[in-house]
XYZ file of C-alpha atoms in Angstrom:
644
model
C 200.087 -93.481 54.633
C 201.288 -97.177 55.151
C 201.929 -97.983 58.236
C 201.952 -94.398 59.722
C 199.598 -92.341 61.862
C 198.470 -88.854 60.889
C 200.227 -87.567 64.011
C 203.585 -89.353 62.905
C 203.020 -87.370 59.043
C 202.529 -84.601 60.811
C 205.847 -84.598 62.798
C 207.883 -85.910 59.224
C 206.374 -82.817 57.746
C 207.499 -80.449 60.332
C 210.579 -82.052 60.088
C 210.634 -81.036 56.708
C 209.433 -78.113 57.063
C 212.187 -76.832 59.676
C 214.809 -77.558 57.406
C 213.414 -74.995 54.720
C 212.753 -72.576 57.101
C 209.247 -72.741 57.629
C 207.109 -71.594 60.448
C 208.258 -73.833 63.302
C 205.011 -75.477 64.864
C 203.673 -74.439 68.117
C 201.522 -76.690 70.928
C 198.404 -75.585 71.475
C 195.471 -77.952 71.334
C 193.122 -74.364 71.622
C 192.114 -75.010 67.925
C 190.758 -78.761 68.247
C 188.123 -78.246 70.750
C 185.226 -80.476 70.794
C 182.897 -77.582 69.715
C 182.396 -76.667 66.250
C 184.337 -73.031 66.471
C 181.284 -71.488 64.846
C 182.142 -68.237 66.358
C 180.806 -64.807 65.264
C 183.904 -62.929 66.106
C 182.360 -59.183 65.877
C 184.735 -57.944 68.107
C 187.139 -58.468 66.328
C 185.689 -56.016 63.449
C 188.263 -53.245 62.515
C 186.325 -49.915 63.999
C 188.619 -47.912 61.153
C 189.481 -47.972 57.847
C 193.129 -46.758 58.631
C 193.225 -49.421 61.112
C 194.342 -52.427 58.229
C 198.448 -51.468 57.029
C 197.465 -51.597 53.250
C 198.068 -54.780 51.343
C 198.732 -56.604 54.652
C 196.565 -58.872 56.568
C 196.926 -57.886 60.337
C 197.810 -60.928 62.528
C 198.138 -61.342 66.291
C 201.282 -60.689 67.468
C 201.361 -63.928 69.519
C 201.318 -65.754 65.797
C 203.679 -64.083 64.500
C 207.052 -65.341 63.024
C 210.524 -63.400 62.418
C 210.871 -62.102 58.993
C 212.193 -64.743 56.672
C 215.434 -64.126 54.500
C 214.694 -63.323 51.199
C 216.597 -66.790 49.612
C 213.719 -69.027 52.086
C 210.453 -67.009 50.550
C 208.823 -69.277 47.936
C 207.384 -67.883 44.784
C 204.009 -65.204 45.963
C 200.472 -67.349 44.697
C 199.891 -65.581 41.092
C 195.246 -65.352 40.552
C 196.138 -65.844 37.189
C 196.405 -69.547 37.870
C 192.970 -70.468 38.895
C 192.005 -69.321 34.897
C 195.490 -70.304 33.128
C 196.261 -66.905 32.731
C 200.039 -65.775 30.928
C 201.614 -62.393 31.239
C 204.822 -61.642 30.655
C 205.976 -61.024 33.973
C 205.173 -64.358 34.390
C 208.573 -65.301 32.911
C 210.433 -62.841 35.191
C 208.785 -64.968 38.663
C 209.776 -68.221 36.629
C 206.065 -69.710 35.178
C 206.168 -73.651 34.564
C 204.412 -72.682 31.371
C 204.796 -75.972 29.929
C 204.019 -78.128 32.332
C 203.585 -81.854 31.599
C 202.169 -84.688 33.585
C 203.751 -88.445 33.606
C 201.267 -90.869 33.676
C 202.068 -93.774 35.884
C 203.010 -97.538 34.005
C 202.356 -100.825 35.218
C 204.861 -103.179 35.436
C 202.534 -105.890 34.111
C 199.848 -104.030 32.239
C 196.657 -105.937 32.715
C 193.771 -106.034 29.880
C 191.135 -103.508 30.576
C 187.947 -105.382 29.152
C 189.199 -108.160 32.384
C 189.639 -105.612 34.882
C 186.272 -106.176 36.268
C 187.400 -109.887 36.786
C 185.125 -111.083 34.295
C 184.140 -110.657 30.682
C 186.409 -111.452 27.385
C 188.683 -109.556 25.233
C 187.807 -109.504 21.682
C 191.011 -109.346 20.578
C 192.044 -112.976 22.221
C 195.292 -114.712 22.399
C 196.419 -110.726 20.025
C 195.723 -108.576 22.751
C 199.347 -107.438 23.718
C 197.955 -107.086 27.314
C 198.052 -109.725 30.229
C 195.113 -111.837 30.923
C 196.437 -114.048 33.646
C 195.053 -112.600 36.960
C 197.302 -113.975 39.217
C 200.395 -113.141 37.358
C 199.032 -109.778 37.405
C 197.976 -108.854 40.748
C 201.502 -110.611 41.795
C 203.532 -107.604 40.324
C 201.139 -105.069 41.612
C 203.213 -103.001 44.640
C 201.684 -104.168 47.766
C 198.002 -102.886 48.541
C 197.728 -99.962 50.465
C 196.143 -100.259 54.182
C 192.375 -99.790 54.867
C 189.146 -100.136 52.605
C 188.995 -98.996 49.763
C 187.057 -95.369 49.862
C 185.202 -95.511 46.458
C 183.926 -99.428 47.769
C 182.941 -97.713 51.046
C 180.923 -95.089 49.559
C 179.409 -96.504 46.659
C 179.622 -100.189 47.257
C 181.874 -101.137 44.242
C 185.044 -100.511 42.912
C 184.866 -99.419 39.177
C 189.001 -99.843 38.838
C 188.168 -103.475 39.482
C 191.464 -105.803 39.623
C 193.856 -102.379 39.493
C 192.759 -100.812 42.582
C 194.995 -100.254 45.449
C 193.241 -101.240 47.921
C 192.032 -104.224 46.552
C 191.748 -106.686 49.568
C 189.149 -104.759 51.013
C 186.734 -106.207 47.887
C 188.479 -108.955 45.627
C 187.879 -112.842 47.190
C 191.399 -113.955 46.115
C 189.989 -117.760 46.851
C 186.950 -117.556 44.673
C 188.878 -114.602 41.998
C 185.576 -112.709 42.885
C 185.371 -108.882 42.940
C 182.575 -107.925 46.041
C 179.726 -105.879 45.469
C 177.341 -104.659 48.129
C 174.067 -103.809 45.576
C 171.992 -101.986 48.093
C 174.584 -99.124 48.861
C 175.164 -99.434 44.281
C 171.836 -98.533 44.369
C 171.631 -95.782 46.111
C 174.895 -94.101 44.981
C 175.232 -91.399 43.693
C 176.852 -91.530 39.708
C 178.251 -88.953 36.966
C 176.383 -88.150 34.645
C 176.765 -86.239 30.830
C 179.572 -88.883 29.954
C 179.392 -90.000 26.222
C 179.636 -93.849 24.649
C 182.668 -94.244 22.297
C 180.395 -94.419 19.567
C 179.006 -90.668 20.049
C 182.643 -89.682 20.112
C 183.618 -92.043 16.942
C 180.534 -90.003 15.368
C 181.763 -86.817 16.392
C 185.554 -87.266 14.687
C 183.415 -88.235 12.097
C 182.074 -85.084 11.642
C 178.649 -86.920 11.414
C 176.584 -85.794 14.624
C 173.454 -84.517 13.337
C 172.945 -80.702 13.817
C 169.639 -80.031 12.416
C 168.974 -76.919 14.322
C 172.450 -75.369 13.527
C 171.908 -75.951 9.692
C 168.672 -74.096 9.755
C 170.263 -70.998 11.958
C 173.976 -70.577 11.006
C 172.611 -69.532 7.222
C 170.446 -66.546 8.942
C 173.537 -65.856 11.024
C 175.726 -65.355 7.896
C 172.993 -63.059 6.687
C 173.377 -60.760 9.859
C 177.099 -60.280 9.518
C 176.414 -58.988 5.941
C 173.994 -56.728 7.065
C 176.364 -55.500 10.016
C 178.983 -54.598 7.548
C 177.127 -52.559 5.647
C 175.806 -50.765 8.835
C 179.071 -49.818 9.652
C 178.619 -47.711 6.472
C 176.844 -44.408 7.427
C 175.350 -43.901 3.597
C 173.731 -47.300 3.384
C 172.995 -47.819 7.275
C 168.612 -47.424 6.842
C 168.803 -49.908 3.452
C 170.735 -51.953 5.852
C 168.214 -51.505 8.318
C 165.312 -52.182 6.151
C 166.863 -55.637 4.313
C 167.544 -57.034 7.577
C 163.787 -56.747 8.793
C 162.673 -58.080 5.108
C 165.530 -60.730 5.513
C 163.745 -61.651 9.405
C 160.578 -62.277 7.404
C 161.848 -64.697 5.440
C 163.593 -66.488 7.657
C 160.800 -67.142 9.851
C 158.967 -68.432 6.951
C 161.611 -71.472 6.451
C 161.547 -72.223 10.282
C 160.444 -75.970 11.039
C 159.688 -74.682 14.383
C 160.629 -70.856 16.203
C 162.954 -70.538 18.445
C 162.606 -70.701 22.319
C 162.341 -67.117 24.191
C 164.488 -67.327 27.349
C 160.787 -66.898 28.978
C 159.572 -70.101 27.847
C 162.882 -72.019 28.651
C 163.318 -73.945 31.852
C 163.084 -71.708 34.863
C 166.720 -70.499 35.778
C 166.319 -69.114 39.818
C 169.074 -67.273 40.653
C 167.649 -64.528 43.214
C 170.249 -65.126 46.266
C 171.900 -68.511 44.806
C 175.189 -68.946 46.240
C 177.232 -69.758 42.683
C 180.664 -70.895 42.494
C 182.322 -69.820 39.243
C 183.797 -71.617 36.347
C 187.371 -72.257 37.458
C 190.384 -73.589 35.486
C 192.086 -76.959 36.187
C 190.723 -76.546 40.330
C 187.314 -76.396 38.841
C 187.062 -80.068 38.599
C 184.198 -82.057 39.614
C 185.177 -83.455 43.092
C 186.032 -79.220 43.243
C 182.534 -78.776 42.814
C 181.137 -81.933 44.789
C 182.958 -80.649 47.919
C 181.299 -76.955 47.532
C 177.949 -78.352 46.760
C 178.645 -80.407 50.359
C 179.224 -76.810 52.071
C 176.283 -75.450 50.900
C 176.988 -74.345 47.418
C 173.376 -73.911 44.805
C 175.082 -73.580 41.427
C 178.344 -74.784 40.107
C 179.779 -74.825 36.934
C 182.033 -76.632 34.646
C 185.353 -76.219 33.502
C 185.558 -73.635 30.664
C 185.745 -76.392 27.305
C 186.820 -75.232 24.184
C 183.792 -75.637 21.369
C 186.192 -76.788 18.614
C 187.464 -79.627 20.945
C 184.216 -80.759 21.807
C 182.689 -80.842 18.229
C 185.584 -82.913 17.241
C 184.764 -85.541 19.794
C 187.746 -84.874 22.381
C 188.203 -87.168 25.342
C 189.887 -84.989 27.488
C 187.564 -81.525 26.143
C 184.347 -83.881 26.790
C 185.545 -84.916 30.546
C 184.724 -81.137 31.788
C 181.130 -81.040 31.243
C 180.712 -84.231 33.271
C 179.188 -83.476 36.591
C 177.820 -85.984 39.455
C 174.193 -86.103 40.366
C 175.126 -83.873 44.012
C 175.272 -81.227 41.311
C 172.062 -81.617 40.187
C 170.050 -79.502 39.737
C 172.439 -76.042 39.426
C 174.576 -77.179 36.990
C 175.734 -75.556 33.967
C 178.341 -76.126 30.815
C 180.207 -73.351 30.081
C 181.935 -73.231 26.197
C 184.360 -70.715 24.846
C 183.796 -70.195 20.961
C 185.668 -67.638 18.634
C 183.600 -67.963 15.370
C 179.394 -68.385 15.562
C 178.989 -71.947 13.820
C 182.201 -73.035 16.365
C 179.708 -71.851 19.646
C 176.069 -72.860 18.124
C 177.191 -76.169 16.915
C 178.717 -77.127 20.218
C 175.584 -76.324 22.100
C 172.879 -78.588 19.754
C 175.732 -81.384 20.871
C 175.871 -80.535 24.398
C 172.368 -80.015 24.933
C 171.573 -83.471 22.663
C 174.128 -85.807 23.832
C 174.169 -84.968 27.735
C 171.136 -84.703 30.168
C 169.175 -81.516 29.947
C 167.053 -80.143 32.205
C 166.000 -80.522 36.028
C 168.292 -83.548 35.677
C 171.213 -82.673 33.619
C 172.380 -79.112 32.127
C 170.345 -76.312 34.090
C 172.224 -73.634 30.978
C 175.219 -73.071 28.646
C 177.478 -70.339 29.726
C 179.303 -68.346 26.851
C 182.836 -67.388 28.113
C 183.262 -63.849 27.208
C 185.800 -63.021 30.208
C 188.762 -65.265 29.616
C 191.775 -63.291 29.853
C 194.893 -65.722 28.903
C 196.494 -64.356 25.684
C 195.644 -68.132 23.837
C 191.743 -67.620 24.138
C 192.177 -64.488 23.382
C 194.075 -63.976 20.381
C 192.127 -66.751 18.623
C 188.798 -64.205 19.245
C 187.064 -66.116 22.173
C 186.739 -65.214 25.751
C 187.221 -61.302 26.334
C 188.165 -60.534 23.420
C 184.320 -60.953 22.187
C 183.649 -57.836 24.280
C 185.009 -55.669 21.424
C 182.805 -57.712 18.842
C 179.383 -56.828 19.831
C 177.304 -57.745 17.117
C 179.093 -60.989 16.450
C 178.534 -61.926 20.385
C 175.088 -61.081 19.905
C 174.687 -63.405 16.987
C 176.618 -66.260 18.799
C 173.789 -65.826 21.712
C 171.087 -65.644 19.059
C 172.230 -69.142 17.521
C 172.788 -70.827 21.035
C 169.119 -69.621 22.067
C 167.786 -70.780 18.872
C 168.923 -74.367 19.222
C 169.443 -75.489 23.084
C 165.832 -75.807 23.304
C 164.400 -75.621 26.743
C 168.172 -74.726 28.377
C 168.558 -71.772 29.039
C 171.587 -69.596 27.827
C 173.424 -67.632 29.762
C 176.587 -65.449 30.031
C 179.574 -63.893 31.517
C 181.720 -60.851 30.732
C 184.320 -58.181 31.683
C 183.990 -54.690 31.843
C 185.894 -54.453 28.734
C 189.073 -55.671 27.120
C 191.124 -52.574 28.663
C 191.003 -50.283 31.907
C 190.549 -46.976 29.723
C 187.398 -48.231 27.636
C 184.949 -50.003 30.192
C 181.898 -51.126 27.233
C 179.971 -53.453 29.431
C 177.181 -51.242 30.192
C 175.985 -50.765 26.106
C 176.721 -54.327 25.689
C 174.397 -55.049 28.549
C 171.951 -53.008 27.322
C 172.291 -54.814 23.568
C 171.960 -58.465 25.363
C 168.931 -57.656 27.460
C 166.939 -55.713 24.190
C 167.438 -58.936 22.142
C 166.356 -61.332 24.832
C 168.431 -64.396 24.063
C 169.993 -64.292 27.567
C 168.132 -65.527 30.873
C 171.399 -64.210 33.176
C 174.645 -62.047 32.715
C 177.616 -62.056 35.165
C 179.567 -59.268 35.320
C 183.384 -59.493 36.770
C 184.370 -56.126 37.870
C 187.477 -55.909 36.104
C 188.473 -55.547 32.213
C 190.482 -57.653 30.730
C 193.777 -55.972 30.615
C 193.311 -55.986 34.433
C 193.551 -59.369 35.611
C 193.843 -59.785 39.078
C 196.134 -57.126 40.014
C 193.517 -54.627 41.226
C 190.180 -54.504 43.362
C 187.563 -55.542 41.234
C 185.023 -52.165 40.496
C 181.892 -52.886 42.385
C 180.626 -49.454 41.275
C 181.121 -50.072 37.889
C 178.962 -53.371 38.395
C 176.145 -51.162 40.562
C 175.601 -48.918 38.081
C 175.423 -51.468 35.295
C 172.910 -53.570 37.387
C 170.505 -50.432 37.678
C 170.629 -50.059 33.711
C 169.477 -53.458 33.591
C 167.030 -52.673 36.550
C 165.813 -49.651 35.080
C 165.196 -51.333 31.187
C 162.693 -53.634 33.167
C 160.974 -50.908 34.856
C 160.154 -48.680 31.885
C 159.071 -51.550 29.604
C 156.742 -50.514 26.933
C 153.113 -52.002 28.680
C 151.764 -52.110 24.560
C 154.975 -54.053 23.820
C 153.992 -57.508 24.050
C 157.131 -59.072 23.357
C 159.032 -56.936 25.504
C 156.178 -57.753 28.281
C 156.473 -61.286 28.166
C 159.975 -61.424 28.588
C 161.345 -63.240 32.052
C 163.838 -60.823 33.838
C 167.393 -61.412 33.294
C 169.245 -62.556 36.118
C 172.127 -60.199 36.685
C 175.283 -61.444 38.912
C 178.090 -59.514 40.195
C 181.832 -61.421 40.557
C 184.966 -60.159 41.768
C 186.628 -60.327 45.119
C 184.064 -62.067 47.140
C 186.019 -63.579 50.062
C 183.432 -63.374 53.067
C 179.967 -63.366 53.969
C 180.114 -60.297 54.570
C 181.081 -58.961 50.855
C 178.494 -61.750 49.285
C 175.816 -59.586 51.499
C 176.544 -56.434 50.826
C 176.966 -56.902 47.124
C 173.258 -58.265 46.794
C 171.825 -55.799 49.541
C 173.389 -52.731 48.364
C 174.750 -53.062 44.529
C 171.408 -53.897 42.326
C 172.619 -57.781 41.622
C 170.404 -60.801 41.840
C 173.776 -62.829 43.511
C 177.459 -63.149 43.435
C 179.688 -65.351 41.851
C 182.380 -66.601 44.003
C 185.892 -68.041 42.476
C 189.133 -67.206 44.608
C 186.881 -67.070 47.973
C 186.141 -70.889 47.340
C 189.451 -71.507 45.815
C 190.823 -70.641 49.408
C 187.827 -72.064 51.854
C 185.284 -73.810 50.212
C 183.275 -73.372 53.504
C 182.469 -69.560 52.167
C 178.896 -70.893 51.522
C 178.140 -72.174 55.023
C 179.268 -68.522 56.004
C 176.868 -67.033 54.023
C 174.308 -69.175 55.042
C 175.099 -68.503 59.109
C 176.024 -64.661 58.386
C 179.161 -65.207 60.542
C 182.503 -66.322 60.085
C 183.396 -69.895 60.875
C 186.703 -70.493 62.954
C 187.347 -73.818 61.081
C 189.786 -76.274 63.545
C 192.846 -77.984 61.522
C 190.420 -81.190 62.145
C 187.763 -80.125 60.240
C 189.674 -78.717 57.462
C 191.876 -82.099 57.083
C 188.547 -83.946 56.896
C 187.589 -81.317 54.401
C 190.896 -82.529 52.195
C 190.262 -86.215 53.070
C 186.626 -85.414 51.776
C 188.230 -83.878 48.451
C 190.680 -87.575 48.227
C 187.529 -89.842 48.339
C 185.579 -87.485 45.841
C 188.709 -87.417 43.393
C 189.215 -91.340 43.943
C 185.657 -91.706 42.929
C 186.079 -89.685 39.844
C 189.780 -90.436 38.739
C 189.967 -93.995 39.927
C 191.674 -95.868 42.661
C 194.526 -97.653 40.378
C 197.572 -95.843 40.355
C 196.790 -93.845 37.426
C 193.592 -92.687 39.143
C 195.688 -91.737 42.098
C 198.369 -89.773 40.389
C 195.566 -87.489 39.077
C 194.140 -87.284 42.414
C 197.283 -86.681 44.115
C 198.157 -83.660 41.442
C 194.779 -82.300 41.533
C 194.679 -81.937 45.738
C 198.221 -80.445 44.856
C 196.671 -77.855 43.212
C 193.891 -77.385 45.536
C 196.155 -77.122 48.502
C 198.520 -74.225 46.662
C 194.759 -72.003 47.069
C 193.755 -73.218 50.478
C 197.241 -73.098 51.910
C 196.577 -68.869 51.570
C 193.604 -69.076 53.891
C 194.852 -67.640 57.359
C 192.836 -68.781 60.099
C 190.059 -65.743 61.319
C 190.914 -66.651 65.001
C 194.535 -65.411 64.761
C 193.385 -62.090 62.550
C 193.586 -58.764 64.313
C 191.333 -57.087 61.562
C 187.909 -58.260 60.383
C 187.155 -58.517 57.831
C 189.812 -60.833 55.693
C 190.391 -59.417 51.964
C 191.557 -61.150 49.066
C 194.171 -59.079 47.566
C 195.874 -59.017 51.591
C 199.171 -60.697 51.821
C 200.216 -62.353 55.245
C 203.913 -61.577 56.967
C 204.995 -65.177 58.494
C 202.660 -66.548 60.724
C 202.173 -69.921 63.045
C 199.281 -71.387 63.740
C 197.595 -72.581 66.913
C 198.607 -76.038 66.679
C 201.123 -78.494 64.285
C 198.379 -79.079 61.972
C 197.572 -75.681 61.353
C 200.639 -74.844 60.885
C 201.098 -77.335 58.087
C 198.114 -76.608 56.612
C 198.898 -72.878 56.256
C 202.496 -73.833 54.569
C 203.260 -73.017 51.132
C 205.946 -75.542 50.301
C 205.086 -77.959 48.165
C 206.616 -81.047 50.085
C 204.029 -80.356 52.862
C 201.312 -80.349 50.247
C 202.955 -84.260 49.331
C 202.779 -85.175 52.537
C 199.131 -83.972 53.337
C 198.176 -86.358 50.226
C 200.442 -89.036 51.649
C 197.992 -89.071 54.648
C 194.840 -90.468 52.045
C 196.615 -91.568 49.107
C 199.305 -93.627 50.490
C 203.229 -92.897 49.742
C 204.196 -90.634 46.660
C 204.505 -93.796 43.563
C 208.041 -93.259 41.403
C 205.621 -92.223 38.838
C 204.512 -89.140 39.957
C 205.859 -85.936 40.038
C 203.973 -82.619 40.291
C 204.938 -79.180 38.134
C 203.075 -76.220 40.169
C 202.813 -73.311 38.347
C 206.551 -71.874 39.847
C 209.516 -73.642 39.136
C 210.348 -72.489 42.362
C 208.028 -75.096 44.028
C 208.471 -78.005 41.761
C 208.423 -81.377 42.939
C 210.432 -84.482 41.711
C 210.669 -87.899 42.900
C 213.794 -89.136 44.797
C 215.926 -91.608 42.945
C-alpha cells in the first residue's frame, strides 16, 4: 500500500472488521516466534472417535468468540466453487452465477507495439493509439512505491512503459527501459504459449491433423460395431467384423500407434499431485504449490472445442512456467471423439512435449457442473463406456510419446457406482498409463465424505488384473502398470498416508487440502503438521502477488487480474483454522468452525471471511484498490464494489 505499513493495514482492517462484527483481534505475539512452528503436535491427537461434536471443528476455548447473530454470518464457502459447479440450491444461498469482470481503461491508451519503449507501429500516423511517451506516462496515476517485483525477480519488466512501478526500471532522462541480462538469463519463463499465427491457423480450421484423419475413420467404425452389439441376435457377427475391421485398419497405418509402455515414463508411485482446479487452478496457483513441495500439477480443465478453434482465453490454461517442469499435465474435457482426439494432436504439436513440456493429457471424465455435463463431457462420459474408451483409444493413438491419462467418478449417481467395470474396461485396452478415482459420483458433489472403500476395493481390481496376467500373453506382458490414484478429502498428512499405506493406490490427488494451505505438501513430506505463523502465511500470499504479477502483468490490467485472482484464493485459505488453536487432531475437511480469534491481529485477519479484509490483504502488495476494479465472489452476499 502507498504510503502505509503492513501494521497500519492491519489496524484499517480490523477497523473494518469491528464494524461488521467480526472476530475482534487479540495481542499475542505467541504466533510470530522466531522459530519455524514446525511442531508435531501428537498430543493433541483426539484419543476417541466420539471425542469430535460431528460436523464441528473443536477449538480451544481460550479462541473462542460469542455466537454471532444470524443477520452478521456471511454466506457458508460452497466446494462447488473450486470446479464451477451449479445446483439449484445455489439460487436459494444467492450464487453470482453470472459474474462479470471490468477490465481496467487507461486514460491515455498507449500503443502496445511501443510499450517496450522501442520498436514501430505498422499502422503509423492510423494507429488510433498514443505514441508520444511523455504525454503518456504523464496521465498514468502516480507509480506505486518500491521496485517493481517482476524486475526484481526476473530482471525485466515485460509490461514495459505501463507498469506501475515503473521508476524502479525506466531512465526517464535517456527514455530507456533497464534490463539486468544476467538475472534474464537465468529466469525462469512460461512456456506452451502459441504465436498469433498458430491461432490465426487454428480459426482457420487449417492446423494439420494428420494423425486424427487416419484414426477418427476407425473410430466411426467402432461405434457401428457397438450398436449392433447392443443387439443380442447379431452381437458374435458384431464381434467377428470388428476383429476383420482391426485387420484392415492396421494395414492402412503409416505408422502403429504408441502402447502406454513405450510412451514417456509417467512415475507416479508416492507423487504428491495437486488436482486440476477451476479458476484457483491458475498457474501462479500451481507455481506456489510446486514451491511447497508439490511433484505434479495440472492445468485448468480447457474445453477441446475452444482450443481447436484457436481461443485466447481456452489456450491461456495449458500454459505452465518451467518450476512446473517436469510434472505437468493438460487436462481437456471433450463430449464427441473427433472434439477430444483432435485437440490432443494440437496440444501435443503446438506446445512442448516431453521431459520439458506436457508430461500427459488428462481426459476429464469427473466434471460435475450441469454445462459440461449436459453437453456429454465430464461425468457424464461415465455412463458412455464404449464411447470413453474410443476417445482414449484416439488420444493414445496420436499424442505420440505423451502419455494419456485419466480421471473419473464413481458414477454419475449415488445408487449406481460403475467405476469398478469401467476400470476394468480401461486397464484391458491399455490406452491409459494412470486413472484417478474421486470417491464420490457425480450426483454427490461435495456434500458427503468421499468413499475411500469404494476406491480400495477398485484399486485391488486393478491390483489383482496385474497379478494374474496371462505369462503366454505377450501383449498383456509387456504392458507398463497403470498408475492408479485415489482423490477425495485429503486435508492432512495424515489422510495422504494412510490412503497410499492402507487403500491399494499408487498416490493421492489433493484439491480442497491445497485450496486451503498450500503447505499440505511440506506436511507430507515432514509427516507432521506445520503450525504456520501469520508471517509466514502473509509471505506465502505476497509470494502468490509476485507469481500472479509475473504472469498477469504489472500494468493495471495485469493487476486487476491479480488482485481478483488472490481474491479468490483468499475465500479457500481464509477456511484454514490454525492447528495450534484446535482441540482435536486431526483437522477434516467437511468440519465447520463456530467463531474463533486467532493468536494475534494478523491471524485474525487472515482467518476472516469478509471480503473487504481479503481487499485489504491485496492492498498490502498490489497497492490501493484502482476505480476499475471490482470483485463478484461467488455470493452476492460478499460482493465487492468500488466507492464512488
Amino acid at each position: 500500500m502507498e504510503g502505509t505499513t503492513v501494521s497500519q493495514s492491519i489496524e484499517a482492517t480490523n477497523g473494518a472488521a469491528k464494524r461488521d462484527n467480526s472476530p475482534a483481534p487479540v495481542e499475542s505475539a505467541s504466533n510470530d516466534a522466531p522459530v519455524n512452528k514446525r511442531l508435531k503436535l501428537s498430543g493433541t491427537e483426539s484419543p476417541t472417535a466420539d471425542a469430535r461434536d460431528k460436523g464441528i471443528t473443536r477449538i480451544k476455548p481460550e479462541f473462542l468468540l460469542p455466537k454471532p447473530d444470524k443477520a452478521t454470518i456471511l454466506a457458508q464457502p460452497d466446494d462447488d466453487d473450486a470446479e464451477a459447479g451449479d445446483t439449484k440450491r445455489k439460487k436459494e444461498r444467492g450464487q453470482n452465477k453470472n459474474r462479470r469482470f471490468a477490465k481496467a481503461r487507461e486514460v491515455v491508451k498507449f500503443c502496445e507495439s511501443l510499450k517496450n519503449g522501442e520498436g514501430t507501429c505498422k499502422f503509423g500516423k492510423d494507429c488510433k493509439f498514443e505514441h508520444d511517451v511523455e504525454r503518456y506516462i504523464s496521465s498514468k496515476p502516480a507509480d506505486l512505491d518500491g521496485t517493481c517485483p517482476v524486475f526484481d525477480a526476473i530482471g525485466y519488466c515485460p509490461s514495459g512503459l505501463k507498469c506501475r512501478w515503473l521508476h524502479s526500471h525506466y531512465l526517464a532522462e535517456a527514455g530507456k527501459l533497464l534490463v539486468d541480462e544476467e538475472k534474464k538469463a537465468n529466469a525462469g519463463r512460461e512456456i506452451n504459449r502459441i504465436d498469433r499465427d498458430t491461432q490465426n491457423i487454428l480459426q482457420k480450421k487449417k492446423f494439420p491433423v494428420p494423425k486424427s484423419d487416419l484414426i477418427l475413420p476407425y473410430l466411426d467404425s467402432l461405434k457401428e460395431h457397438d450398436m449392433i452389439g447392443n443387439d443380442g441376435q447379431k452381437a458374435e457377427t458384431a464381434a467377428k467384423d470388428e476383429k476383420e475391421a482391426k485387420r484392415d485398419l492396421a494395414a492402412t497405418y503409416v505408422e502403429p500407434p504408441f502402447f502406454p509402455s513405450e510412451k514417456k515414463t509417467l512415475n507416479l508411485h508416492r507423487a504428491k499431485i495437486l488436482s486440476p482446479l477451476t479458476t484457483v487452478g491458475n498457474l501462479p496457483f500451481r507455481r506456489l504449490c510446486r514451491w511447497f513441495g508439490a511433484d505434479v500439477t495440472y492445468s485448468e480443465m480447457a474445453l477441446a472445442l475452444p482450443i481447436l478453434q484457436g481461443s485466447k482465453s481456452e489456450w491461456a490454461l495449458p500454459r505452465s512456467h518451467t518450476s512446473e517442469i517436469p510434472g505437468f499435465g493438460v487436462q481437456i474435457a471433450a463430449s464427441k471423439p473427433w472434439q477430444a482426439v483432435k485437440a490432443t494432436e494440437v496440444l501435443t504439436s503446438a506446445c512442448e512435449t516431453g521431459i520439458s513440456g506436457i508430461q500427459d493429457v488428462n481426459l476429464n471424465c469427473g466434471c460435475p457442473i450441469d454445462l459440461i455435463y449436459r453437453s456429454g463431457a465430464g461425468s457424464a462420459l461415465l455412463d458412455s463406456g464404449s464411447k470413453l474408451i474410443r476417445i482414449l483409444k484416439g488420444m493414445n493413438y496420436v499424442s505420440g510419446e505423451v502419455p494419456v491419462t485419466v480421471k473419473i467418478r464413481m458414477g454419475t449417481r449415488d445408487s449406481h457406482p460403475n467405476a469398478k467395470k469401467l476400470v476394468a474396461r480401461l486397464v484391458n485396452e491399455g490406452d491409459v498409463a494412470a486413472i484417478t478415482l474421486h470417491g464420490r459420483s457425480r450426483q454427490q458433489r461435495y456434500t458427503r465424505v468421499a468413499d475411500w472403500d469404494y476406491i480400495s476395493e477398485t484399486a485391488q481390481i486393478v491390483k489383482d488384473m496385474y497379478e494374474a496376467r496371462d505369462e503366454k500373453n505377450k501383449e498383456q506382458r509387456e504392458r507398463r502398470k497403470v498408475w492408479f490414484i485415489g482423490n477425495g478429502d485429503c486435508y492432512s498428512w495424515r489422510d495422504w498416508w494412510d490412503a497410499v499405506e492402507n487403500y491399494n493406490v499408487d498416490s493421492v490427488m489433493i484439491a480442497r487440502g491445497a485450496l486451503i494451505k498450500p503447505w499440505i505438501f511440506e506436511e507430507i513430506d515432514a509427516r507432521q503438521y506445520l503450525d504456520k505463523s501469520a508471517t509466514e502465511r502473509l509471505e506465502m500470499i505476497r509470494k502468490f502477488a509476485h507469481f500472479g504479477l509475473e504472469h498477469w502483468g504489472t500494468d493495471e490490467y495485469g493487476i486487476n487480474n491479480c488482485r481478483r485472482f488472490l481474491c479468490e484464493f483468499l475465500s479457500f485459505s481464509c477456511r484454514y483454522v490454525p492447528v495450534g488453536i484446535l482441540e482435536v487432531l486431526p483437522p477434516k475437511i467437511q468440519d465447520r468452525p463456530p467463531m474463533w480469534r486467532g493468536r494475534n491481529e494478523l491471524e485474525t485477519l487472515l482467518g476472516s471471511s469478509d471480503y473487504r479484509d481479503w481487499i485489504k490483504i491485496s492492498e498490502m502488495f498490489l497497492g490501493p484498490v484502482h476505480e476499475s476494479f471490482d470483485f463478484k465472489p461467488k455470493h452476492k452476499s460478499n460482493a465487492y464494489e468500488t466507492e464512488g
